[in-house]
Coordinates of C-alpha atoms in Angstrom, one line a residue:
M1 CA -24.0 33.0 -47.2
L2 CA -23.6 29.3 -47.8
S3 CA -20.3 27.5 -47.1
S4 CA -18.4 25.6 -49.8
L5 CA -19.3 22.3 -48.0
Q6 CA -23.0 23.2 -48.2
K7 CA -22.8 23.9 -51.9
Q8 CA -21.1 20.5 -52.5
K9 CA -24.3 18.7 -51.4
K10 CA -26.0 16.7 -54.2
I11 CA -29.0 18.5 -55.7
I12 CA -31.3 16.4 -57.8
V13 CA -33.3 18.2 -60.4
A14 CA -36.3 16.2 -61.6
D15 CA -38.4 18.6 -63.8
A16 CA -40.7 17.1 -66.3
D17 CA -40.4 20.1 -68.6
P18 CA -37.0 20.0 -70.5
A19 CA -36.9 23.8 -70.9
S20 CA -37.6 24.5 -67.3
R21 CA -35.1 21.8 -66.3
I22 CA -32.3 23.4 -68.3
E23 CA -33.2 26.9 -66.9
T24 CA -33.1 25.5 -63.3
I25 CA -29.7 23.8 -63.9
E26 CA -28.2 27.0 -65.3
S27 CA -29.5 29.1 -62.4
L28 CA -28.1 26.7 -59.9
Q29 CA -24.7 26.5 -61.6
A30 CA -24.6 30.3 -61.8
R31 CA -25.0 30.4 -58.0
G32 CA -22.1 27.9 -57.5
F33 CA -24.1 24.7 -57.2
N34 CA -22.2 22.3 -59.5
N35 CA -22.9 19.0 -57.8
L36 CA -26.1 18.4 -59.7
A37 CA -27.9 15.3 -60.9
V38 CA -30.8 15.3 -63.5
A39 CA -33.7 12.8 -63.5
A40 CA -36.4 12.7 -66.2
D41 CA -38.6 10.2 -64.4
G42 CA -39.0 8.4 -61.1
D43 CA -36.8 5.5 -62.1
Q44 CA -33.8 7.8 -62.6
I45 CA -34.4 9.3 -59.2
H46 CA -34.3 5.9 -57.6
E47 CA -31.1 5.1 -59.5
I48 CA -29.5 8.3 -58.2
L49 CA -30.6 7.8 -54.6
R50 CA -29.4 4.2 -54.6
A51 CA -25.8 5.4 -55.0
Y52 CA -26.2 7.5 -51.7
Q53 CA -27.9 4.7 -49.8
H54 CA -25.0 4.5 -47.3
E55 CA -24.1 8.2 -47.4
P56 CA -27.4 10.0 -47.3
E57 CA -25.8 13.0 -45.5
L58 CA -24.2 13.9 -48.9
L59 CA -27.6 14.6 -50.4
G60 CA -28.9 18.2 -50.3
V61 CA -32.3 18.9 -51.9
I62 CA -34.6 17.2 -54.4
I63 CA -36.3 19.6 -56.8
I64 CA -39.1 17.5 -58.3
D65 CA -42.0 18.1 -60.6
E66 CA -45.3 16.8 -59.3
K67 CA -46.1 15.6 -62.8
L68 CA -42.8 13.6 -63.2
P69 CA -43.5 10.4 -65.1
R70 CA -43.4 7.1 -63.2
C71 CA -43.0 8.8 -59.8
Q72 CA -45.2 8.9 -56.8
I73 CA -43.6 11.5 -54.5
E74 CA -45.2 10.1 -51.3
K75 CA -43.9 6.6 -51.9
L76 CA -40.5 8.0 -52.8
S77 CA -40.3 9.9 -49.5
Q78 CA -41.0 6.7 -47.6
F79 CA -38.1 5.1 -49.4
L80 CA -35.7 7.8 -48.2
P81 CA -34.1 8.2 -44.7
H82 CA -35.9 10.7 -42.6
E83 CA -35.3 13.2 -39.8
D84 CA -35.6 10.6 -37.1
D85 CA -32.5 8.9 -38.5
G86 CA -30.6 12.2 -38.4
I87 CA -31.1 12.8 -42.1
F88 CA -33.2 15.7 -43.2
L89 CA -33.8 15.6 -47.0
P90 CA -36.2 18.4 -48.2
F91 CA -38.3 18.2 -51.3
I92 CA -39.1 21.3 -53.4
V93 CA -42.3 20.2 -55.3
L94 CA -43.0 22.2 -58.4
V95 CA -46.7 22.6 -58.8
N96 CA -48.9 24.5 -61.3
E97 CA -51.2 25.9 -58.7
Q98 CA -51.0 25.8 -54.9
S99 CA -53.1 23.1 -53.3
E100 CA -53.3 22.8 -49.5
S101 CA -54.8 19.3 -49.6
K102 CA -51.9 18.2 -51.8
T103 CA -49.3 19.6 -49.4
L104 CA -50.9 17.7 -46.5
A105 CA -51.0 14.5 -48.5
L106 CA -47.3 14.9 -49.1
G107 CA -46.6 15.3 -45.4
G108 CA -44.8 12.6 -43.5
K109 CA -41.3 11.6 -42.7
C110 CA -39.7 14.0 -45.2
Q111 CA -40.2 17.8 -45.5
F112 CA -42.0 19.1 -48.6
Y113 CA -42.0 22.7 -49.8
E114 CA -44.2 23.8 -52.8
L115 CA -43.0 26.2 -55.5
V116 CA -45.9 27.3 -57.7
S117 CA -45.3 27.9 -61.4
P118 CA -44.6 30.2 -62.9
Y119 CA -41.8 31.1 -60.4
L120 CA -38.7 33.2 -60.6
A121 CA -35.2 31.7 -60.5
T122 CA -34.3 33.8 -57.5
E123 CA -37.3 32.3 -55.6
L124 CA -35.9 28.8 -56.3
L125 CA -32.4 29.7 -55.4
M126 CA -33.5 31.4 -52.1
L127 CA -35.5 28.3 -51.2
V128 CA -32.6 25.9 -52.0
E129 CA -30.2 27.9 -49.9
F130 CA -32.7 28.2 -47.1
L131 CA -33.3 24.5 -47.1
L132 CA -29.6 23.6 -47.2
V133 CA -29.0 25.8 -44.1
L134 CA -32.1 24.3 -42.4
K135 CA -30.8 20.8 -43.3
D136 CA -27.4 21.5 -41.6
E137 CA -29.1 23.1 -38.5
R138 CA -31.4 20.1 -38.1
F139 CA -28.6 17.7 -38.6
L140 CA -26.5 19.6 -35.9
R141 CA -29.5 19.5 -33.6
Y142 CA -29.9 15.8 -34.2
K143 CA -26.1 15.2 -33.4
Q144 CA -26.4 17.3 -30.3
R145 CA -29.4 15.3 -29.2
E146 CA -27.6 12.0 -29.9
E147 CA -24.5 13.2 -28.1
L148 CA -26.7 14.2 -25.1
I149 CA -28.4 10.8 -25.1
S150 CA -24.9 9.1 -25.3
Q151 CA -23.6 11.3 -22.4
L152 CA -26.7 10.4 -20.3
A153 CA -26.2 6.7 -21.1
A154 CA -22.5 6.9 -20.3
R155 CA -23.3 8.8 -17.1
K156 CA -25.8 6.1 -16.1
L157 CA -23.3 3.4 -16.8
L158 CA -20.6 5.4 -14.8
N159 CA -23.0 5.9 -11.9
A160 CA -23.9 2.2 -12.0
K161 CA -20.2 1.3 -12.0
L162 CA -19.5 3.8 -9.2
E163 CA -22.3 2.3 -7.2
Y164 CA -20.8 -1.1 -7.7
L165 CA -17.3 0.1 -6.8
V166 CA -18.6 1.7 -3.6
V167 CA -19.4 -1.8 -2.3
H168 CA -17.0 -4.0 -4.3
D169 CA -13.3 -4.3 -4.9
D170 CA -12.4 -3.3 -8.4
L171 CA -9.7 -5.9 -9.0
T172 CA -11.3 -9.1 -7.5
G173 CA -15.0 -8.2 -7.6
L174 CA -15.3 -9.1 -3.9
L175 CA -17.0 -7.0 -1.3
N176 CA -14.9 -4.2 0.0
R177 CA -14.3 -3.4 3.7
R178 CA -17.0 -0.8 3.9
N179 CA -19.6 -3.1 2.5
L180 CA -18.4 -6.0 4.8
E181 CA -18.7 -3.8 7.8
Q182 CA -22.3 -2.8 6.8
H183 CA -23.2 -6.4 6.6
L184 CA -21.5 -7.1 9.9
Y185 CA -23.5 -4.3 11.6
M186 CA -26.7 -6.2 10.6
E187 CA -25.2 -9.5 11.7
L188 CA -24.3 -8.0 15.1
H189 CA -27.9 -6.8 15.4
E190 CA -29.2 -10.2 14.5
H191 CA -26.8 -11.8 17.0
A192 CA -28.0 -9.6 19.8
K193 CA -31.6 -10.2 19.0
F194 CA -31.7 -14.0 18.2
R195 CA -28.3 -15.1 19.6
Q196 CA -27.3 -16.5 16.2
N197 CA -23.6 -17.2 15.9
G198 CA -21.3 -15.9 13.2
V199 CA -17.6 -16.5 12.5
L200 CA -15.1 -14.3 10.7
L201 CA -12.0 -15.6 8.9
F202 CA -9.1 -13.2 8.3
I203 CA -7.0 -14.5 5.4
D204 CA -3.5 -13.0 4.8
L205 CA -1.3 -14.3 2.0
D206 CA 2.2 -15.3 3.2
R207 CA 5.1 -13.4 1.6
F208 CA 2.8 -11.7 -1.0
G209 CA 5.1 -8.7 -0.9
L210 CA 8.0 -10.8 -2.1
I211 CA 6.2 -11.7 -5.4
N212 CA 5.1 -8.1 -5.7
D213 CA 8.8 -7.0 -5.5
L214 CA 10.1 -9.7 -7.8
E215 CA 7.5 -9.8 -10.5
G216 CA 5.8 -6.4 -10.3
F217 CA 2.3 -5.1 -9.5
A218 CA 0.7 -6.6 -12.6
A219 CA 1.8 -10.1 -11.7
A220 CA 0.8 -9.6 -8.0
D221 CA -2.7 -8.5 -9.2
R222 CA -3.0 -11.6 -11.3
L223 CA -1.9 -13.7 -8.4
L224 CA -4.5 -12.2 -6.2
V225 CA -7.3 -12.8 -8.8
E226 CA -6.2 -16.5 -9.1
V227 CA -6.0 -16.9 -5.3
V228 CA -9.5 -15.5 -4.9
A229 CA -10.7 -18.1 -7.5
V230 CA -9.0 -20.9 -5.6
I231 CA -10.6 -19.8 -2.3
K232 CA -14.1 -19.4 -3.9
R233 CA -13.9 -23.0 -5.1
A234 CA -12.8 -24.1 -1.6
I235 CA -15.7 -22.3 0.2
Q236 CA -18.3 -23.3 -2.4
A237 CA -20.1 -19.9 -2.4
K238 CA -20.5 -19.8 1.4
G239 CA -20.4 -16.6 3.4
L240 CA -19.6 -13.0 2.7
F241 CA -16.2 -12.8 0.9
A242 CA -14.4 -9.4 1.0
R243 CA -11.0 -7.9 0.3
V244 CA -10.0 -5.6 3.1
G245 CA -6.3 -5.0 2.2
S246 CA -3.7 -5.4 -0.5
D247 CA -3.4 -9.1 0.3
E248 CA -5.9 -9.4 3.1
L249 CA -9.3 -11.1 2.7
C250 CA -12.2 -11.7 5.0
L251 CA -14.8 -14.4 4.9
Y252 CA -17.8 -14.1 7.2
L253 CA -19.8 -17.3 7.8
E254 CA -23.3 -16.5 9.0
N255 CA -24.8 -18.7 11.7
S256 CA -21.7 -21.0 11.7
T257 CA -20.0 -22.9 14.5
L258 CA -16.3 -22.6 15.2
D259 CA -15.8 -26.3 14.2
N260 CA -17.4 -25.6 10.8
A261 CA -15.2 -22.5 10.4
M262 CA -12.1 -24.4 11.3
V263 CA -12.9 -27.0 8.6
I264 CA -13.4 -24.3 6.0
A265 CA -10.2 -22.5 7.0
E266 CA -8.1 -25.7 6.9
R267 CA -9.6 -26.5 3.5
I268 CA -8.6 -23.0 2.3
C269 CA -5.0 -23.5 3.6
K270 CA -4.8 -26.9 1.9
R271 CA -6.1 -25.7 -1.5
L272 CA -3.7 -22.8 -1.5
D273 CA -0.8 -25.0 -0.4
E274 CA -1.6 -27.2 -3.5
F275 CA -1.9 -24.2 -5.8
R276 CA 1.1 -23.0 -7.9
F277 CA 1.4 -19.6 -9.4
T278 CA 3.4 -19.6 -12.6
I279 CA 4.7 -16.5 -14.5
D280 CA 7.2 -16.7 -17.3
N281 CA 9.7 -19.4 -16.1
A282 CA 9.0 -18.9 -12.4
C283 CA 6.7 -21.0 -10.2
Y284 CA 5.6 -19.8 -6.8
H285 CA 4.2 -21.8 -3.9
I286 CA 1.4 -19.7 -2.2
T287 CA 0.3 -20.2 1.4
A288 CA -2.0 -18.2 3.8
S289 CA -2.2 -17.6 7.5
I290 CA -5.8 -17.5 8.8
G291 CA -7.2 -16.0 12.0
I292 CA -10.7 -16.9 13.3
A293 CA -12.9 -14.8 15.6
S294 CA -16.4 -15.7 16.7
L295 CA -19.3 -13.5 17.8
K296 CA -19.8 -15.9 20.7
S297 CA -17.2 -14.6 23.2
S298 CA -16.8 -13.8 26.8
R299 CA -16.5 -10.2 25.8
I300 CA -19.4 -9.0 23.6
V301 CA -18.5 -7.7 20.1
K302 CA -20.1 -4.3 19.7
Y303 CA -18.7 -3.1 16.4
P304 CA -17.7 -4.7 13.1
G305 CA -14.2 -3.3 13.4
E306 CA -13.8 -5.1 16.7
L307 CA -14.6 -8.5 15.2
I308 CA -12.2 -7.8 12.2
S309 CA -9.5 -6.7 14.7
R310 CA -9.8 -10.0 16.7
A311 CA -9.5 -12.1 13.6
H312 CA -6.6 -10.0 12.4
Q313 CA -4.8 -10.5 15.7
A314 CA -5.3 -14.2 15.4
C315 CA -4.0 -14.1 11.9
S316 CA -0.9 -12.2 13.1
I317 CA -0.2 -14.9 15.7
A318 CA -0.6 -17.6 13.0
K319 CA 2.1 -15.8 11.0
N320 CA 4.4 -15.5 14.1
K321 CA 3.9 -19.2 14.7
G322 CA 5.3 -20.2 11.3
R323 CA 2.7 -19.2 8.7
N324 CA 0.5 -21.5 6.6
R325 CA -1.7 -22.3 9.6
V326 CA -5.0 -21.4 11.3
W327 CA -5.3 -19.7 14.7
L328 CA -8.4 -19.1 16.8
Y329 CA -8.9 -15.9 18.8
C330 CA -9.1 -16.6 22.5
E331 CA -8.7 -13.9 25.1
D332 CA -7.2 -16.4 27.6
D333 CA -4.5 -17.5 25.1
Q334 CA -1.0 -16.5 26.2
A335 CA -0.1 -15.5 22.7
F336 CA -3.0 -12.9 22.7
K337 CA -2.0 -11.6 26.1
E338 CA 1.5 -11.1 24.9
R339 CA 0.3 -9.3 21.8
Q340 CA -2.0 -7.1 23.9
R341 CA 1.0 -6.3 26.1
D342 CA 3.0 -5.4 23.0
I343 CA 0.2 -3.1 21.8
H344 CA 0.1 -1.5 25.3
W345 CA 3.9 -1.0 25.4
M346 CA 4.0 0.3 21.9
S347 CA 1.8 3.3 22.8
L348 CA 4.0 4.0 25.8
I349 CA 7.2 3.9 23.7
R350 CA 5.8 6.2 21.1
D351 CA 4.7 8.6 23.9
A352 CA 8.1 8.4 25.5
L353 CA 9.8 9.3 22.2
L354 CA 7.4 12.2 21.5
N355 CA 7.4 13.6 25.1
D356 CA 11.0 13.0 26.1
R357 CA 10.3 10.3 28.7
F358 CA 13.5 8.4 27.9
F359 CA 16.7 9.3 29.7
L360 CA 20.3 8.0 29.8
V361 CA 22.2 6.5 32.7
F362 CA 26.0 5.7 32.8
Q363 CA 27.7 2.8 34.4
P364 CA 31.5 2.8 34.8
V365 CA 33.8 0.1 33.2
V366 CA 36.8 -0.2 35.5
G367 CA 40.3 -1.4 34.8
L368 CA 41.0 -4.4 37.1
S369 CA 44.7 -3.8 37.2
D370 CA 44.7 -0.1 38.3
G371 CA 41.1 0.7 39.4
E372 CA 40.9 3.5 36.7
I373 CA 37.6 4.0 34.9
S374 CA 38.1 3.2 31.3
H375 CA 34.8 4.4 30.0
Y376 CA 31.1 4.4 30.8
E377 CA 28.4 2.3 29.3
V378 CA 25.3 4.2 28.2
L379 CA 22.1 2.6 29.3
I380 CA 18.6 3.8 28.5
R381 CA 15.7 4.1 30.9
M382 CA 12.0 5.2 30.6
R383 CA 10.0 7.3 33.0
G384 CA 6.4 6.1 33.4
S385 CA 3.4 8.4 33.8
D386 CA 3.9 8.3 37.5
Q387 CA 7.6 9.1 37.2
H388 CA 8.7 5.6 38.2
V389 CA 11.7 4.3 36.3
I390 CA 11.2 1.5 33.8
D391 CA 14.2 -0.8 32.9
P392 CA 14.9 -1.5 29.2
G393 CA 14.1 -5.2 29.7
E394 CA 10.5 -4.1 29.8
F395 CA 10.3 -2.1 26.5
I396 CA 13.3 -3.0 24.3
P397 CA 12.0 -6.5 23.3
V398 CA 8.7 -4.9 22.4
A399 CA 10.4 -2.1 20.4
E400 CA 12.3 -4.8 18.5
R401 CA 9.1 -6.8 17.7
M402 CA 7.0 -3.7 16.8
G403 CA 9.6 -1.9 14.6
L404 CA 10.3 1.0 17.0
I405 CA 13.9 0.0 17.9
Y406 CA 15.3 2.1 15.0
S407 CA 13.9 5.2 16.6
I408 CA 15.3 4.2 20.0
D409 CA 18.8 3.5 18.6
A410 CA 18.8 6.9 16.9
W411 CA 17.6 8.6 20.1
V412 CA 20.4 7.0 22.2
V413 CA 23.1 7.9 19.7
D414 CA 21.9 11.4 19.4
K415 CA 21.6 12.0 23.2
A416 CA 24.8 10.2 24.0
I417 CA 26.9 12.3 21.6
D418 CA 25.1 15.5 22.7
F419 CA 26.0 14.5 26.3
L420 CA 29.7 14.2 25.4
A421 CA 29.6 17.6 23.7
S422 CA 28.0 19.2 26.8
L423 CA 30.7 18.0 29.2
P424 CA 33.2 20.7 30.5
Q425 CA 36.8 20.7 29.4
E426 CA 38.0 18.8 32.5
L427 CA 35.8 15.8 31.5
S428 CA 36.9 15.8 27.8
H429 CA 38.6 12.4 28.5
V430 CA 35.3 10.7 29.2
K431 CA 34.4 7.9 26.8
L432 CA 31.1 6.1 26.2
A433 CA 30.0 2.7 25.1
I434 CA 26.7 2.7 23.4
N435 CA 24.5 -0.4 22.9
L436 CA 23.1 -0.8 19.4
S437 CA 20.3 -3.2 18.7
C438 CA 20.7 -6.0 16.2
M439 CA 18.4 -4.1 13.8
A440 CA 20.8 -1.1 13.8
F441 CA 23.6 -3.2 12.2
Q442 CA 21.2 -4.1 9.4
D443 CA 20.4 -0.4 8.6
D444 CA 23.0 1.4 6.5
S445 CA 21.7 4.8 7.6
I446 CA 23.0 4.4 11.2
A447 CA 26.6 4.9 10.1
A448 CA 25.8 8.0 8.2
F449 CA 23.8 9.3 11.2
I450 CA 26.7 8.7 13.6
Q451 CA 29.1 10.5 11.2
H452 CA 26.7 13.5 11.0
K453 CA 26.4 13.7 14.8
L454 CA 30.2 13.5 15.2
D455 CA 30.8 16.2 12.5
T456 CA 28.2 18.6 13.9
S457 CA 29.2 18.1 17.6
W458 CA 33.0 18.2 17.1
I459 CA 33.3 14.9 19.1
G460 CA 36.1 12.5 18.1
G461 CA 35.0 9.0 17.2
D462 CA 37.7 7.6 19.5
R463 CA 35.4 8.6 22.5
L464 CA 32.7 6.2 21.4
T465 CA 32.5 2.4 21.5
F466 CA 29.5 0.7 20.0
E467 CA 28.4 -2.6 21.4
I468 CA 26.7 -5.4 19.5
T469 CA 25.6 -8.7 20.9
E470 CA 27.2 -11.9 19.7
T471 CA 23.9 -13.4 18.5
A472 CA 23.0 -10.3 16.6
A473 CA 26.5 -10.2 15.0
V474 CA 26.3 -13.7 13.6
G475 CA 22.7 -13.4 12.6
N476 CA 23.6 -11.5 9.3
F477 CA 27.3 -11.9 9.1
E478 CA 28.1 -10.0 5.9
Q479 CA 25.9 -7.0 6.6
T480 CA 27.1 -6.8 10.2
L481 CA 30.7 -7.0 9.2
S482 CA 30.1 -4.2 6.7
M483 CA 28.5 -2.0 9.3
I484 CA 31.3 -2.6 11.8
N485 CA 33.9 -1.5 9.2
Q486 CA 31.9 1.6 8.4
I487 CA 31.6 2.6 12.1
R488 CA 35.3 1.8 12.8
A489 CA 36.2 4.0 9.8
L490 CA 34.8 6.9 11.8
G491 CA 37.4 6.3 14.5
C492 CA 34.9 4.5 16.8
Q493 CA 35.6 1.2 18.5
I494 CA 33.4 -2.0 18.6
A495 CA 32.7 -4.3 21.5
L496 CA 31.2 -7.8 21.1
D497 CA 28.7 -8.0 23.9
D498 CA 27.3 -11.2 25.7
F499 CA 30.3 -13.1 24.4
G500 CA 30.0 -16.8 25.0
A501 CA 26.2 -16.8 25.1
G502 CA 25.8 -18.2 21.6
F503 CA 28.4 -21.0 21.9
C504 CA 29.8 -20.1 18.4
S505 CA 31.8 -17.1 19.5
F506 CA 35.3 -18.4 18.9
N507 CA 34.7 -19.0 15.2
Y508 CA 33.6 -15.4 14.6
L509 CA 35.9 -13.7 17.1
K510 CA 38.8 -14.0 14.7
I511 CA 36.8 -12.5 11.9
F512 CA 35.0 -9.5 13.5
P513 CA 37.3 -6.5 13.9
V514 CA 36.3 -5.6 17.4
E515 CA 38.4 -4.0 20.2
Y516 CA 36.5 -5.3 23.2
V517 CA 35.0 -8.6 24.1
K518 CA 32.3 -8.4 26.9
I519 CA 32.0 -11.8 28.5
D520 CA 28.3 -12.7 29.1
G521 CA 27.2 -12.2 32.7
Q522 CA 26.0 -15.8 33.0
F523 CA 29.6 -16.8 33.3
I524 CA 30.5 -14.1 35.9
Q525 CA 27.6 -14.0 38.3
N526 CA 28.6 -17.4 40.0
L527 CA 32.3 -17.3 39.0
A528 CA 33.5 -17.5 42.6
N529 CA 31.6 -20.7 43.2
D530 CA 31.7 -22.5 39.9
E531 CA 35.0 -24.0 38.6
T532 CA 33.4 -24.7 35.2
D533 CA 32.7 -21.0 34.7
Q534 CA 36.2 -20.2 35.7
I535 CA 37.6 -22.5 33.1
L536 CA 35.3 -21.1 30.4
V537 CA 36.2 -17.5 31.3
R538 CA 39.9 -18.3 31.3
S539 CA 39.6 -19.8 27.8
M540 CA 37.7 -16.8 26.5
Q541 CA 40.4 -14.5 28.0
Q542 CA 43.3 -16.4 26.4
I543 CA 41.7 -16.5 23.0
A544 CA 40.8 -12.8 23.1
R545 CA 44.3 -11.9 24.3
K546 CA 45.9 -14.0 21.5
L547 CA 43.7 -12.1 19.0
G548 CA 44.6 -8.7 20.4
K549 CA 41.3 -7.9 22.0
K550 CA 40.6 -6.6 25.5
T551 CA 38.1 -8.4 27.8
I552 CA 35.3 -6.9 29.9
A553 CA 33.5 -8.9 32.6
E554 CA 29.9 -7.9 33.2
Y555 CA 27.8 -8.4 36.4
V556 CA 30.8 -8.2 38.7
E557 CA 29.2 -8.0 42.2
C558 CA 31.7 -9.1 44.9
P559 CA 35.4 -8.7 45.8
R560 CA 36.2 -12.4 45.4
T561 CA 35.0 -12.3 41.8
I562 CA 37.3 -9.3 41.1
K563 CA 40.2 -11.2 42.5
I564 CA 39.5 -14.3 40.3
L565 CA 39.1 -12.1 37.2
K566 CA 42.4 -10.4 37.9
E567 CA 44.1 -13.7 38.2
I568 CA 42.6 -14.9 34.9
G569 CA 43.8 -11.7 33.3
I570 CA 40.5 -10.0 32.4
N571 CA 41.2 -6.4 31.6
Y572 CA 38.0 -4.6 32.8
G573 CA 35.1 -5.2 35.1
Q574 CA 31.6 -3.7 35.1
G575 CA 29.0 -4.2 37.8
H576 CA 27.3 -2.6 40.8
I577 CA 30.5 -3.0 43.0
F578 CA 32.2 -0.4 40.7
G579 CA 29.2 1.8 40.4
K580 CA 25.5 1.6 39.6
P581 CA 24.1 3.3 36.5
H582 CA 23.6 6.9 37.3
E583 CA 22.3 10.0 35.4
Q584 CA 25.1 12.3 36.4
L585 CA 28.9 12.2 36.0
S586 CA 31.4 13.8 38.5
S587 CA 34.9 15.1 38.1
R588 CA 37.8 12.9 37.1
S589 CA 39.2 13.0 40.6
A590 CA 35.9 11.8 42.0
F591 CA 35.9 9.0 39.5
R592 CA 39.4 7.9 40.5
K593 CA 38.7 8.1 44.3
H594 CA 35.4 6.2 43.8
A595 CA 37.2 3.5 41.7
L596 CA 40.1 3.1 44.0
T597 CA 37.8 2.8 47.0
K598 CA 35.9 0.1 45.4
S599 CA 39.0 -1.7 44.1
R600 CA 40.6 -2.1 47.5
C601 CA 39.1 -5.5 47.5
V602 CA 41.3 -6.4 44.6
S603 CA 44.6 -6.1 46.6

């Protein structure tokens, strides 16, 4: 059963006999074939076919008399599109008697089917319907073949692209890290065999993330492409150029000296320093920090990652030294030793956080007028693998540099409040002073964390004082002031630690809402023997008292110092003479007895 679309195909009836032609047309129309064209000679066939030159798929079947005037069927078939073009146009050739030789002669690019006269109308209709179905099937097969060819071509193209992407960066077209490392493996082998030198440059764009944040990822991608173009012009197609990170590039110079590498690195810095990246109405100045590592080293480079790591370390130091500069990796360089030390301590700090190697100690802060313990300062310590105690001066600076100080701050607050909650009723008067790093006051989450701990432990905020150093307080004034107000809103108090160390304290002391001022130990340690320190401490005390703030002297170590501090009017003292930092607290009576015993030197 033919579809309506199949019956709409154009059927050309080219019968030399007018009577037979009319009979054929009537039979086709009776069967539903109404899209018919009649040709009395070959010229008319050409005229009809010319109208379908650009849409041959609309043609159905040509019914043609072998004796049609001015028509050579074989030449006509050559004029028409053929099956190789996806167009199958069958001919029904009306012949008076069947001739095998004639059929072979008509073979070629088109398909020919003979119908011998006299023939029945039903025979013609069956043949027409069969050929229309066959035409559609062959066209479908052709489309499927073309689609398969297209898919195979697309797959080959995709495979080629994937093979390219396996070893190249999609954005910049540079080698990727994997491909660079494969090349470096070969270079290391050549170096071991022939002692040929090679130098790796690690290039990190300075403050790339700022442009990423301000202008968006698309602008940052465009910047990276332009930067790569600038560097390519600077290096003049030398070396293996790779992208190993979002804004990190590597350039390996085969069989190069360090001097030559330094020249190229300085040229890259200069070209980037001169380059300006413009987007909309903004113009950005781009610089880069470059680290250099050589295969020739006192310690043999065994793996590509090791060479990349050395260059990266040098690049990090270049950034720490001020950016927009070149730094050479050298194992004897003090900066590298410090960085190695930081890396060593970073693993120890992480281990201490994970395996509970930190612990708290408590040092009393004593009232100089009555010898009573006002509160205890909470101090953190670390236990080493051999159980020896490590002071915070060893690991806190590293934690601040390596971004681990936030975890330590949270740990101290958590454990200190838990400690207060665990004390028996007779010690419910105990108050603690907790040191917070300068980073903590730049992190809004710390206030919320303190509030959560206070709420869940049922500890009053008035039992906590948080200490911030003077230098940290003035480093980001607005943010610090906001955090101080948030913490004080919880009922906690604030102490300004290391007061006087920054020499700008008096200006900020009237602004920061703090309850305590802790005078820096450098003014206290030699107070008994230095009249200048006495004058400075006295002035600090007078100003603090005028502003309604209590003073605490740190590093109090001898009775004579206590006497001077009392005469000056300092409120509290803290130091080994009153008590060393200790893990355990005793009862209040023991506190008082201990304090009074120590304070006899005051009277």
